[in-house]
Coordinates of C-alpha atoms and ligand atoms in Angstrom, one line a residue:
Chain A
X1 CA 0.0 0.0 0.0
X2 CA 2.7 2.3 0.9
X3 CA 4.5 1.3 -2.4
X4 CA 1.8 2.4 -4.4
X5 CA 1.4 5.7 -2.8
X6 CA 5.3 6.3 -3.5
X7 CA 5.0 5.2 -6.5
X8 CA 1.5 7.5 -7.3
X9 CA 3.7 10.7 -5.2
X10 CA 7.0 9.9 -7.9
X11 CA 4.8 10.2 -10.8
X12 CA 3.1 13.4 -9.9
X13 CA 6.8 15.2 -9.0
X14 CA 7.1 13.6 -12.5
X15 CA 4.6 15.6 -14.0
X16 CA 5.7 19.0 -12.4
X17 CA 9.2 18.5 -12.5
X18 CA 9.9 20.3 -15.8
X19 CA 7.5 23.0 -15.1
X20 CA 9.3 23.8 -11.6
X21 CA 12.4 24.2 -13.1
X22 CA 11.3 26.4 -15.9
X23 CA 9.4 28.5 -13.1
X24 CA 12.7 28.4 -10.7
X25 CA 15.3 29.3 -13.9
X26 CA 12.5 32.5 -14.7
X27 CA 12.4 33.9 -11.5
X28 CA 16.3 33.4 -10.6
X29 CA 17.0 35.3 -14.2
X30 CA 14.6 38.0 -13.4
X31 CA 15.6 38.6 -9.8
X32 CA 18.8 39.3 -11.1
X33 CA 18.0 42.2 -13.3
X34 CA 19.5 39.9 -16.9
X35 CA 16.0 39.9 -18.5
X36 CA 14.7 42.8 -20.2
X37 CA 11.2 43.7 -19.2
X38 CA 9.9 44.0 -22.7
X39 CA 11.1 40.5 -24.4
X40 CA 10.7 38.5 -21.1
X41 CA 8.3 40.7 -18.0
X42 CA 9.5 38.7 -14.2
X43 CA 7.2 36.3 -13.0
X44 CA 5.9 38.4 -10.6
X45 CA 4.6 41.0 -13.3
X46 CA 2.9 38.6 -15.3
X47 CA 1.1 37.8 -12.2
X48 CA 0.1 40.8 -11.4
X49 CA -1.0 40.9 -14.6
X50 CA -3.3 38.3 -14.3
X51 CA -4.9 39.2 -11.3
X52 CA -5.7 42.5 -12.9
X53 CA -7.0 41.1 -16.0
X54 CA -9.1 38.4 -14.2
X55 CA -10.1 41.3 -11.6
X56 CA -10.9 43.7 -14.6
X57 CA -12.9 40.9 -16.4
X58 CA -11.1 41.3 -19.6
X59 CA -9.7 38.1 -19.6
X60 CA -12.9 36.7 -18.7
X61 CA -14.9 38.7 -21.3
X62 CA -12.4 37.5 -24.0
X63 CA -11.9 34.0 -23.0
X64 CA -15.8 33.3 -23.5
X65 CA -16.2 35.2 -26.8
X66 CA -13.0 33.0 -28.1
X67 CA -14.4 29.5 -26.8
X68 CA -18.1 30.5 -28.1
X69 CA -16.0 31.4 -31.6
X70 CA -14.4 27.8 -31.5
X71 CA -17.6 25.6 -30.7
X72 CA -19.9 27.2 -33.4
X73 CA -17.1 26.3 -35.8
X74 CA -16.3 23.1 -34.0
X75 CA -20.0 22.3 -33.7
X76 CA -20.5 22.2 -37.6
X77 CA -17.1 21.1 -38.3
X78 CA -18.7 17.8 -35.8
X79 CA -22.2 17.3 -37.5
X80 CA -20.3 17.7 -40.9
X81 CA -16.8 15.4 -40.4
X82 CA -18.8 13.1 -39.0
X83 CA -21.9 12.4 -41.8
X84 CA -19.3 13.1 -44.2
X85 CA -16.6 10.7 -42.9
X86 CA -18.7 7.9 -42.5
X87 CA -20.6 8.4 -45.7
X88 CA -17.2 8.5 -48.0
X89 CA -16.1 5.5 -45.3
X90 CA -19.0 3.5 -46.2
X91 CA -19.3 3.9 -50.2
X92 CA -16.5 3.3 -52.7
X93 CA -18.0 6.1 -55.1
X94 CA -18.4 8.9 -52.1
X95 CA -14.5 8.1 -51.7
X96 CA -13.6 8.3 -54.7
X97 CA -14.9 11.3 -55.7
X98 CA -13.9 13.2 -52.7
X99 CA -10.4 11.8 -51.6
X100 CA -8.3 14.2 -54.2
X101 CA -10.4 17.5 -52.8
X102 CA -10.0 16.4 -49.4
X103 CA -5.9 15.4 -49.9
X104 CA -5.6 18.9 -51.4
X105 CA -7.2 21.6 -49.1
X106 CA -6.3 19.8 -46.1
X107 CA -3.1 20.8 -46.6
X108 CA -4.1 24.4 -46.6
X109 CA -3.7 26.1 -43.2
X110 CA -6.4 28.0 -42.1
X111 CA -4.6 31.8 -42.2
X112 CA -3.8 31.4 -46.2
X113 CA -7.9 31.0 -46.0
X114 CA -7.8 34.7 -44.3
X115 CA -8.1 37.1 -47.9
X116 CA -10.5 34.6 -49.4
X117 CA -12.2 34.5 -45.9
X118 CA -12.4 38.2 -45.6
X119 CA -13.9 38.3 -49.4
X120 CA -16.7 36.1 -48.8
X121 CA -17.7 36.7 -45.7
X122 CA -16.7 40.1 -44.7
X123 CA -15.0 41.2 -41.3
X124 CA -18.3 39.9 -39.4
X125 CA -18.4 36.7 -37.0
X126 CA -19.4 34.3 -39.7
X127 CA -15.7 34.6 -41.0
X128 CA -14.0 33.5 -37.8
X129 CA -16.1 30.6 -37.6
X130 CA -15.5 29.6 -41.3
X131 CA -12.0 29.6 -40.2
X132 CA -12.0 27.2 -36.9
X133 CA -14.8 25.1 -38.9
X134 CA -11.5 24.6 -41.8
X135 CA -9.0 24.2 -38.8
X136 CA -11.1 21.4 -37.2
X137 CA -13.4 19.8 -39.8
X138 CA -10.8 17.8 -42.1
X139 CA -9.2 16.4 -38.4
X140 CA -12.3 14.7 -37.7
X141 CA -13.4 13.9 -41.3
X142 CA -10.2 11.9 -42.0
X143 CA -10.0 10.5 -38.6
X144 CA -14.0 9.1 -39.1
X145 CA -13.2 7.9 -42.6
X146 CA -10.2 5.9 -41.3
X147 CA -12.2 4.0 -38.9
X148 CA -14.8 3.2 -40.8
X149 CA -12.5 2.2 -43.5
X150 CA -10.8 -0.1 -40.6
X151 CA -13.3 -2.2 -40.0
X152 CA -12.4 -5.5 -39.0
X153 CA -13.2 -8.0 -41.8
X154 CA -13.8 -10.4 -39.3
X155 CA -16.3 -8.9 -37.4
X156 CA -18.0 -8.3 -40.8
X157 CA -18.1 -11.9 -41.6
X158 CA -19.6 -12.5 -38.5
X159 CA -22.4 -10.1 -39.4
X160 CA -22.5 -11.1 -42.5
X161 CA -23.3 -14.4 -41.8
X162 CA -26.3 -13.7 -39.8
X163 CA -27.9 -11.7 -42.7
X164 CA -27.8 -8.2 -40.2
X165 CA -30.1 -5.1 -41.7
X166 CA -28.1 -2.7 -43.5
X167 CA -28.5 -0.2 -40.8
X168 CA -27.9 -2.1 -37.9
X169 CA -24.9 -3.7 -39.7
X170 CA -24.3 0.6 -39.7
X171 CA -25.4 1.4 -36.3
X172 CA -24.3 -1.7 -34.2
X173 CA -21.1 -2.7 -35.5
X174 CA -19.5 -0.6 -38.4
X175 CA -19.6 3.2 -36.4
X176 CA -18.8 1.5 -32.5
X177 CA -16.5 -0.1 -34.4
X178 CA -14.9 3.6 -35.4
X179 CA -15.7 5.0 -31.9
X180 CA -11.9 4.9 -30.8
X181 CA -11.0 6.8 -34.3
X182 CA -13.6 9.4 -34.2
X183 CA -13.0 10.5 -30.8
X184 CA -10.0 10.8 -32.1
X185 CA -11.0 13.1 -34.8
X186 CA -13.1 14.8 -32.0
X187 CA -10.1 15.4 -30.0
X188 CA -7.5 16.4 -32.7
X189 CA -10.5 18.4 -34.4
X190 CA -11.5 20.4 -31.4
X191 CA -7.5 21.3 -30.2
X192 CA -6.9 22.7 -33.9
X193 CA -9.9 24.1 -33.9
X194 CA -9.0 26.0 -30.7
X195 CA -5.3 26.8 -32.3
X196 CA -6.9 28.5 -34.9
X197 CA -8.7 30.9 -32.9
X198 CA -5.9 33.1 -32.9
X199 CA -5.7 32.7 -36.5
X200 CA -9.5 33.6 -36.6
X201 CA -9.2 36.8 -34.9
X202 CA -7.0 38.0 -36.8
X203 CA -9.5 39.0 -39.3
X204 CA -10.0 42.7 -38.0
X205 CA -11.3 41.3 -34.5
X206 CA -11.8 43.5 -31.7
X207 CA -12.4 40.7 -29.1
X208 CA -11.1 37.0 -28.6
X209 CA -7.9 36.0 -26.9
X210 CA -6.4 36.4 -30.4
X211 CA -6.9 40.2 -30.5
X212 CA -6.6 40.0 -26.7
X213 CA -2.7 39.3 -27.8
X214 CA -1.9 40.8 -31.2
X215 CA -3.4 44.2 -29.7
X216 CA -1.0 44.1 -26.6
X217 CA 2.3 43.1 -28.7
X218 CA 1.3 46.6 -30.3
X219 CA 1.8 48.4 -27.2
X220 CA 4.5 46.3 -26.2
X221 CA 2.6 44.8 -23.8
X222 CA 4.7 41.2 -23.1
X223 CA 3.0 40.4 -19.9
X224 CA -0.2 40.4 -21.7
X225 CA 0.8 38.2 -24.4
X226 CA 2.2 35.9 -22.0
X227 CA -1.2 35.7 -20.0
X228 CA -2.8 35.4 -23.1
X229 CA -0.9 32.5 -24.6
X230 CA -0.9 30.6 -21.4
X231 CA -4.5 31.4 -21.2
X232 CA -4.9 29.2 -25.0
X233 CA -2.6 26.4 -23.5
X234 CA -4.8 26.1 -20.1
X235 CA -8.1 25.8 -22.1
X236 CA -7.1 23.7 -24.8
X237 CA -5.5 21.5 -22.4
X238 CA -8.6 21.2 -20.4
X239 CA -10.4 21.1 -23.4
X240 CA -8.9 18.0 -24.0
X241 CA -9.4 15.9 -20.8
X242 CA -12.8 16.9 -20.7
X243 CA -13.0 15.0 -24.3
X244 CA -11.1 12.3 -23.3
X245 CA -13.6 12.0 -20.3
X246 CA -16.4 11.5 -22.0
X247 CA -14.4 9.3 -24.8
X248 CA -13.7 7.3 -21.5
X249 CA -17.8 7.1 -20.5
X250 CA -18.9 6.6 -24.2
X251 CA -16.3 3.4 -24.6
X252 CA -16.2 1.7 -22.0
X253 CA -15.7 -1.6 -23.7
X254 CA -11.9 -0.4 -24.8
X255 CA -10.6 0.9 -21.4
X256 CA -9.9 -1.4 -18.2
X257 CA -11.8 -0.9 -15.0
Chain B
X1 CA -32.8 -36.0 -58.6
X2 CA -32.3 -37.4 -55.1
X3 CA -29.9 -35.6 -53.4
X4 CA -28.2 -35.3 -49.8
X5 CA -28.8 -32.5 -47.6
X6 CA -25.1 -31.3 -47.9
X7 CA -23.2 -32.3 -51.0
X8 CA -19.7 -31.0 -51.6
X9 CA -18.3 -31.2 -54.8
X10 CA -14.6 -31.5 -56.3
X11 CA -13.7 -28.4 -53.8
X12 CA -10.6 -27.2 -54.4
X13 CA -9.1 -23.5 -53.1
X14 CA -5.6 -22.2 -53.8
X15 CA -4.7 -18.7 -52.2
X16 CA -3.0 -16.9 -54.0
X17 CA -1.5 -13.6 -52.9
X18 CA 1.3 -11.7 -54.8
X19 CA 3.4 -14.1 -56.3
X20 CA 2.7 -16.9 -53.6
X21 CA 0.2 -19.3 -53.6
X22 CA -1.1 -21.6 -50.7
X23 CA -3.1 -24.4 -52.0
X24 CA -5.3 -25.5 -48.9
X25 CA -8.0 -27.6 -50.3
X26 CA -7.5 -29.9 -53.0
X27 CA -10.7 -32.4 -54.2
X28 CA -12.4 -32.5 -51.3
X29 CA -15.7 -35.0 -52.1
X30 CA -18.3 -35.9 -49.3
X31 CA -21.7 -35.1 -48.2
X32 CA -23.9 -35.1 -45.2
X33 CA -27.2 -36.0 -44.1
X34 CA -29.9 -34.0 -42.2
X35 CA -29.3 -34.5 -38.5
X36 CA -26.2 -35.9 -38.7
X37 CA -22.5 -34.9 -37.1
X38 CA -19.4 -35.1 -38.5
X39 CA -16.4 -34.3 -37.2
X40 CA -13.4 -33.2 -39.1
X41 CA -9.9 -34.1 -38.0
X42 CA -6.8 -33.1 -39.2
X43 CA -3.6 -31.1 -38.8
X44 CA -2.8 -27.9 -38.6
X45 CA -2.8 -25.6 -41.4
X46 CA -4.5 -28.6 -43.6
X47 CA -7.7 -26.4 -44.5
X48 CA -10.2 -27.1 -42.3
X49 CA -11.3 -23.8 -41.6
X50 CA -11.5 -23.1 -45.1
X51 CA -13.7 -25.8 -46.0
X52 CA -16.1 -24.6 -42.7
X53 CA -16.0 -20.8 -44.3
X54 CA -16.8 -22.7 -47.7
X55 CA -19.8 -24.6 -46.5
X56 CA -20.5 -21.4 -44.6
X57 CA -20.9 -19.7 -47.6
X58 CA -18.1 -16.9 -46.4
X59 CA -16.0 -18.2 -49.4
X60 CA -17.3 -18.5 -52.4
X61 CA -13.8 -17.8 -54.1
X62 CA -13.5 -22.1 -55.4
X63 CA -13.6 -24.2 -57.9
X64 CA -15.8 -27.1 -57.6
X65 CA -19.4 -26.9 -55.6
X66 CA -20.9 -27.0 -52.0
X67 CA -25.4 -27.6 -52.5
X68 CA -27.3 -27.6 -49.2
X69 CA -30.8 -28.7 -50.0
X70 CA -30.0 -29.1 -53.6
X71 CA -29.3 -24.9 -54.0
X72 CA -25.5 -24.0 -54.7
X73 CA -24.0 -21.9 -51.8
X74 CA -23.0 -18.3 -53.3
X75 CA -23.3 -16.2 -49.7
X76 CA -24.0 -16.8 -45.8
X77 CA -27.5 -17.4 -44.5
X78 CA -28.8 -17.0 -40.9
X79 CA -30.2 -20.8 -41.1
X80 CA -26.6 -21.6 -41.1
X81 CA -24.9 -20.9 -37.8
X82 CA -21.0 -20.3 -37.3
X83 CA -18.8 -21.0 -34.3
X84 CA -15.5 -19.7 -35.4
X85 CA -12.2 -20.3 -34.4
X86 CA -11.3 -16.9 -32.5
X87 CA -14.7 -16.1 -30.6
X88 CA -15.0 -12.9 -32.4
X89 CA -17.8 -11.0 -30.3
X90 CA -18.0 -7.4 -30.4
X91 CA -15.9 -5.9 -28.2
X92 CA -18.6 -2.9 -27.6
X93 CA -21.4 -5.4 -27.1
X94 CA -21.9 -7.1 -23.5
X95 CA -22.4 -10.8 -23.6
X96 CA -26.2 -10.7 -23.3
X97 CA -26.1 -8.0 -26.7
X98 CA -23.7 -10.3 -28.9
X99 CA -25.8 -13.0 -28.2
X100 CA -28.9 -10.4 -29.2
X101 CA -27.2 -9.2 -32.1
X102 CA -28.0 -12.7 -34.2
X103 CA -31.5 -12.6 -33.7
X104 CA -33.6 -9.9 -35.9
X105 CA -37.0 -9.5 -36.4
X106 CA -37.6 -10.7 -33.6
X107 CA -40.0 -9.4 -30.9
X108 CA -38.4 -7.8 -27.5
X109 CA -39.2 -10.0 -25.3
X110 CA -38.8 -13.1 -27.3
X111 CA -35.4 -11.8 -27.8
X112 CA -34.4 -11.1 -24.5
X113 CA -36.3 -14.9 -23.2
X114 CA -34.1 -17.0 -26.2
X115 CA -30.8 -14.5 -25.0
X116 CA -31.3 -15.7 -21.4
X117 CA -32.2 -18.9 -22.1
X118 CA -28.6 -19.3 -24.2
X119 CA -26.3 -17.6 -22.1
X120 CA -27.8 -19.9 -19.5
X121 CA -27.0 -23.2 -21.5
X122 CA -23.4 -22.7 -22.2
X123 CA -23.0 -21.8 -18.3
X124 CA -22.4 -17.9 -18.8
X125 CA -25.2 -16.8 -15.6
X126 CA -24.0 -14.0 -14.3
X127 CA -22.1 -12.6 -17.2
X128 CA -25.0 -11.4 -19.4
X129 CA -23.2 -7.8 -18.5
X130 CA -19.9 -8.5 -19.1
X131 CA -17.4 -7.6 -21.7
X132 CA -15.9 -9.7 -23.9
X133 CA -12.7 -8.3 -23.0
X134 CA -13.7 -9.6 -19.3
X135 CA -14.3 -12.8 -20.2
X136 CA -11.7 -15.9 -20.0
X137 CA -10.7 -17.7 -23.5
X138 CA -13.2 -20.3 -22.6
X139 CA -15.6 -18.4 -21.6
X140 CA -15.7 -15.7 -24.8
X141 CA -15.6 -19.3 -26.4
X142 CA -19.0 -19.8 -24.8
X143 CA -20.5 -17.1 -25.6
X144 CA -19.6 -17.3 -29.2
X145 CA -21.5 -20.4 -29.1
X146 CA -24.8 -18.9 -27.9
X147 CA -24.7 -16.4 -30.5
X148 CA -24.3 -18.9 -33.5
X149 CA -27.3 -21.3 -31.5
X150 CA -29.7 -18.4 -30.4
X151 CA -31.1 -18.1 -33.8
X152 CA -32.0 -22.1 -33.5
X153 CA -29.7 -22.6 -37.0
X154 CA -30.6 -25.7 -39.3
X155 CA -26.8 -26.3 -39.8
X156 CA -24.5 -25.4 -37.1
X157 CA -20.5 -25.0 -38.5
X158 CA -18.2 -25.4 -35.5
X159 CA -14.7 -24.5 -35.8
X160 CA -12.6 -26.0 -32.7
X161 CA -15.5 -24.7 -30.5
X162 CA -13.8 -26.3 -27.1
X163 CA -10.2 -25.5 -27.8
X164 CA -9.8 -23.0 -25.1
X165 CA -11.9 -25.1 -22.6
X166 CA -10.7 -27.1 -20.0
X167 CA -11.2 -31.1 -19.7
X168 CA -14.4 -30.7 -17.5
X169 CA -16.6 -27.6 -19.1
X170 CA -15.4 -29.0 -22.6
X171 CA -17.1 -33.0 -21.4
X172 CA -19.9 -30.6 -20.2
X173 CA -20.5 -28.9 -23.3
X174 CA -20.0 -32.2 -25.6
X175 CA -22.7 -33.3 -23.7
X176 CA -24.7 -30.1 -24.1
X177 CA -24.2 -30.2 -27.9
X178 CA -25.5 -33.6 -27.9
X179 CA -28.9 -32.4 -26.0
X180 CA -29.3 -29.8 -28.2
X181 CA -28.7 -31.7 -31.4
X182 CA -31.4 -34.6 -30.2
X183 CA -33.8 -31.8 -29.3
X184 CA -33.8 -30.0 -32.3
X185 CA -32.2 -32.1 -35.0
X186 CA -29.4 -29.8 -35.7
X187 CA -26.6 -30.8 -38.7
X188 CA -23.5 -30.3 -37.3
X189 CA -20.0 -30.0 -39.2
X190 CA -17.7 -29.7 -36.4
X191 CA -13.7 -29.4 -36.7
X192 CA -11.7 -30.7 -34.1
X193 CA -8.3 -31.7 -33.0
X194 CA -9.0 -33.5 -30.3
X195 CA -9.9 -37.5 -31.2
X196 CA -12.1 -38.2 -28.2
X197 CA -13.8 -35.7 -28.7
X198 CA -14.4 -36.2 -32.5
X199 CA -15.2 -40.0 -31.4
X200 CA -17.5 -39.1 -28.4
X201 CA -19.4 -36.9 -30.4
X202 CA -19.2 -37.9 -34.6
X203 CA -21.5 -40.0 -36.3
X204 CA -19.1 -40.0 -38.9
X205 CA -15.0 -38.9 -38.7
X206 CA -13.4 -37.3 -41.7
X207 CA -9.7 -37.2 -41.7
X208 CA -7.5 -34.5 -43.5
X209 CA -4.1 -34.9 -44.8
X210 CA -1.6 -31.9 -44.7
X211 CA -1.7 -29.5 -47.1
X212 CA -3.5 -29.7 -49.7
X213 CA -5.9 -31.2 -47.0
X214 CA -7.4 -34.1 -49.3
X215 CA -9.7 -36.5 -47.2
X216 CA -7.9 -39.6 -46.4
X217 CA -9.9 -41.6 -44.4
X218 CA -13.7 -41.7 -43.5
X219 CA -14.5 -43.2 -40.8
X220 CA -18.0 -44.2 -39.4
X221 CA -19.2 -44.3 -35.9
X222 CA -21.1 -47.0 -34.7
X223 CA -21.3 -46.4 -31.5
X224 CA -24.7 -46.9 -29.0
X225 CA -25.5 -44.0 -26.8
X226 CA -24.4 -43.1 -24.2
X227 CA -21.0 -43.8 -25.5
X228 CA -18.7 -44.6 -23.0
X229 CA -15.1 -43.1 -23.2
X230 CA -13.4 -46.2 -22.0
X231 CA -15.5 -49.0 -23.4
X232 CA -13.8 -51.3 -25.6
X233 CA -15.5 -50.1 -28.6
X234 CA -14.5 -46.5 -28.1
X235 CA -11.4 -47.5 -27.7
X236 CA -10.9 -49.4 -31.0
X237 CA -12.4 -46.6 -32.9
X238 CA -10.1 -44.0 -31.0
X239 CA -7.1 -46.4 -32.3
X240 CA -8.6 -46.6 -35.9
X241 CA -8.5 -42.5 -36.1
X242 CA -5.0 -42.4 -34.4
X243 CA -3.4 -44.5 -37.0
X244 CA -4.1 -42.0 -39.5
X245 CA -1.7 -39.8 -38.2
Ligands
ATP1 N1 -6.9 -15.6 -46.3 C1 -5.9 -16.4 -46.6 N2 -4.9 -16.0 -47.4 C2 -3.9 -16.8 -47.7 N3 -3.7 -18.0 -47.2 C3 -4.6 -18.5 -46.4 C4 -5.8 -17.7 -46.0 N4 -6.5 -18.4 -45.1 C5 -5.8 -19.6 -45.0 N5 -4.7 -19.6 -45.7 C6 -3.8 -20.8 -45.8 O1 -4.5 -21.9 -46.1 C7 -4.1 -23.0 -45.3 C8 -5.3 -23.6 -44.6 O2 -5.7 -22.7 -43.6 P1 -6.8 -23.1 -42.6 O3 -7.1 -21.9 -41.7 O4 -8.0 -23.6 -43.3 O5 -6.2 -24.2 -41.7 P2 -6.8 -25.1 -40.5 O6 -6.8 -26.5 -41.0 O7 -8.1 -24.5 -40.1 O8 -5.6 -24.9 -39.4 P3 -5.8 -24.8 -37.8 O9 -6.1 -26.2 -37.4 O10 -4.4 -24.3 -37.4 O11 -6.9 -23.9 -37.5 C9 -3.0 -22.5 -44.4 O12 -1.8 -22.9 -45.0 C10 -3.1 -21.0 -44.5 O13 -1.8 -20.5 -44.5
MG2 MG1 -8.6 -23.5 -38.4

């Protein structure tokens, strides 16, 4: 019993071991005067500076408007990877005639969209989300289609050879079949989709972590961007076990008690 | 034209992939009657899964013919049940909804009365909720059982059904087979490497050489029921199937 609480306490100075030092190294340099304030602010301002920006509510105010950004595009980036993934996964003709389209935007990141962007939707909200929906929407697409496309031939047989309906052959064995590859899609699809935020509010934004952080760089403002960036990592971290919670509920089959 | 219930046909496969080719089956000739059990026997690798999957309809990829009832076989049919060699249940499915997975069109409470009942015959009470990743060998092997007998099949294929099982649960479920085979008049093709079993259970023993698995021997068994494992008879039969290997 003791072992294993050892060995539980070793892993978690594991986990913060790197951060430490990173914190330690930032505050020795700083407390002796060889960073300069505007490439690298001491610890101590940027957290003053978060107290004053969670005290003034501006990080607040532009933390929400980002993440309500991301899950509009993320939302339709979902309803659409998915159908779409499991409909080219399923039939040879879907495939075929979207696998070149999809091999050649994919590869186009989202802020070489930004002109076009700008062009077809304006400088509005609808824009932004265009942008996250590109950023997430091929993630999950591919990962979907790759599952589906996995199936195992055995278990087909087996369904097979009981003459299954068509959509229960769909429903009961071919998509839980996926599960583990579309929540992966989900969870790659919803962390680029929350990367390109920043990308997002670029387009003329006046609110949004992104413009929370371009707007201080002009003013010189390093303490902000700092917050700002951290801010991105935190929620996109947290973003992600709270995805990888519910893949855990929703699969229960693949994971050991 | 009179015919048997099962009639295989000059069945020859060859797999061929790349520039390699496996010939597995070569000429293989016999046929069954309704009701009746037949063991296969043979060594590994000698094709007897492959003939199962052709009578099974799975493979249809041949030369030469499998008829059941007179009608070629060109693809599976739910009248013809499958235990395969890996248990292959659905690792997202519990035990009670692999077994329920077989059945459609069929009413809910029918469903979950012939599930029950199933899970209950191959000794799996208690682990309607579980897993298949929860389950021993043996026991996923049970299961996969009940799936292939829920939907009460006319023809049931069994490939090495009892190899995970141990000595006692596999006399258990020999005997359970038997039960189920006099209730309901079930065909059974069973593959086997075990020779007391194949003797305890066949009415007739086919033999398979090594690749190509040609039938070598055919061997019928005469023997009253109950059979008796160490009667004389049983014994002399056991040492007519040992010699062929
Ligand atoms: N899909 C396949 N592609 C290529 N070769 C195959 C394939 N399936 C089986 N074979 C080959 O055919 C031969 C017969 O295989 P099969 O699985 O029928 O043997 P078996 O008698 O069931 O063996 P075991 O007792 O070990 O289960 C083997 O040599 C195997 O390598
Ligand atoms: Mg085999």
């Amino acid at each position: 019993m003791t072992g294993y609480t050892a060995k539980k306490a070793g892993y978690a100075i594991e986990y913060i071991a790197l951060i430490a030092v990173v914190l330690i190294v930032w505050c020795v340099m700083a407390g002796r005067g060889t960073l300069n304030e505007i490439i690298m602010p001491a610890p101590s301002k940027v957290l003053d500076t978060v107290t004053e920006l969670i005290g003034s509510g501006v990080l607040w105010t532009n933390l929400v408007i980002s993440v309500v950004r991301v899950l509009k595009g993320y939302f339709i980036a979902v309803v659409l990877g998915v159908s779409l993934g499991i409909l080219i996964g399923l039939s040879k003709h879907a495939e075929r005639l979207s696998v070149l389209i999809i091999q050649i935007i994919k590869p186009i990141p989202p802020i070489a969209w930004i002109p076009l962007v700008i062009l077809w939707f304006g400088i509005g909200e609808s824009g932004k989300v265009f942008l996250i929906f590109l950023g997430s929407f091929f993630n999950i697409l591919i990962n979907v289609h790759d599952g589906i496309k996995q199936a195992d031939e055995k278990y087909i047989e087996v369904s097979k050879s009981m003459e299954t309906p068509f959509f229960k052959h769909i429903f009961r064995l071919i998509i839980p079949g996926a599960a583990p590859n579309i929540f992966t899609g989900l969870r790659i699809g919803l962390s680029s989709g929350w990367m390109c935020v920043v990308a997002a509010e670029l387009v003329s934004s006046t609110t949004g972590l992104g413009y929370m952080i371009m707007n201080a760089r002009q003013f010189g403002q390093t303490d902000v961007v700092i917050v700002g960036m951290l801010t991105i990592g935190i929620i996109g971290k947290l973003m992600d076990s709270l995805l990888r919670a519910v893949e855990k509920r929703a699969i229960k089959w693949n994971w050991s008690e | 034209m009179e015919h048997k219930y099962i009639e295989i046909k000059g069945l020859s496969k060859i797999f061929t992939r790349k520039k390699e080719s496996v010939h597995a089956l070569e000429n293989i000739d016999f046929s069954v009657d309704r009701g009746e059990l037949v063991c296969i026997l043979g060594p590994s690798g000698c094709g007897k899964s492959t003939l199962l999957r052709a009578i099974c309809g799975l493979d249809t990829e041949h030369s030469g013919d499998v008829f059941i009832d007179g009608r070629k076989v060109i693809k599976p049919e739910k009248t013809r049940g499958m235990v395969f060699q890996e248990h292959r249940l659905f690792p997202w499915l519990t035990v009670e909804e692999n077994v329920a997975f077989a059945l459609n069109g069929v009413d809910k409470d029918t469903k979950a009365e012939l599930v029950q009942q199933h899970i209950d015959l191959v000794g799996l009470t208690g682990f309607e909720k579980s897993y298949p990743r929860q389950l021993s060998g043996g026991m996923a092997q049970r299961a996969g059982i009940a799936r292939a007998l829920v939907n009460d099949p006319e023809l049931l294929l069994l490939d090495e059904p009892f190899g995970a099982l141990d000595t006692f649960t596999k006399m258990a479920m020999q005997k359970e087979l038997k039960q189920i085979r006099k209730k309901s008049n079930t065909t059974m093709i069973m593959v086997t490497h075990d020779i007391d079993e194949a003797v305890f259970l066949a009415d007739r023993i086919i033999v398979m050489s090594p690749r190509p698995g040609s039938i070598v021997k055919v061997i019928d068994v005469d023997l009253a029921e109950p059979r008796d494992r160490n009667s004389y008879e049983f014994l002399e039969i056991r040492k007519e199937v040992f010699n062929e290997f």
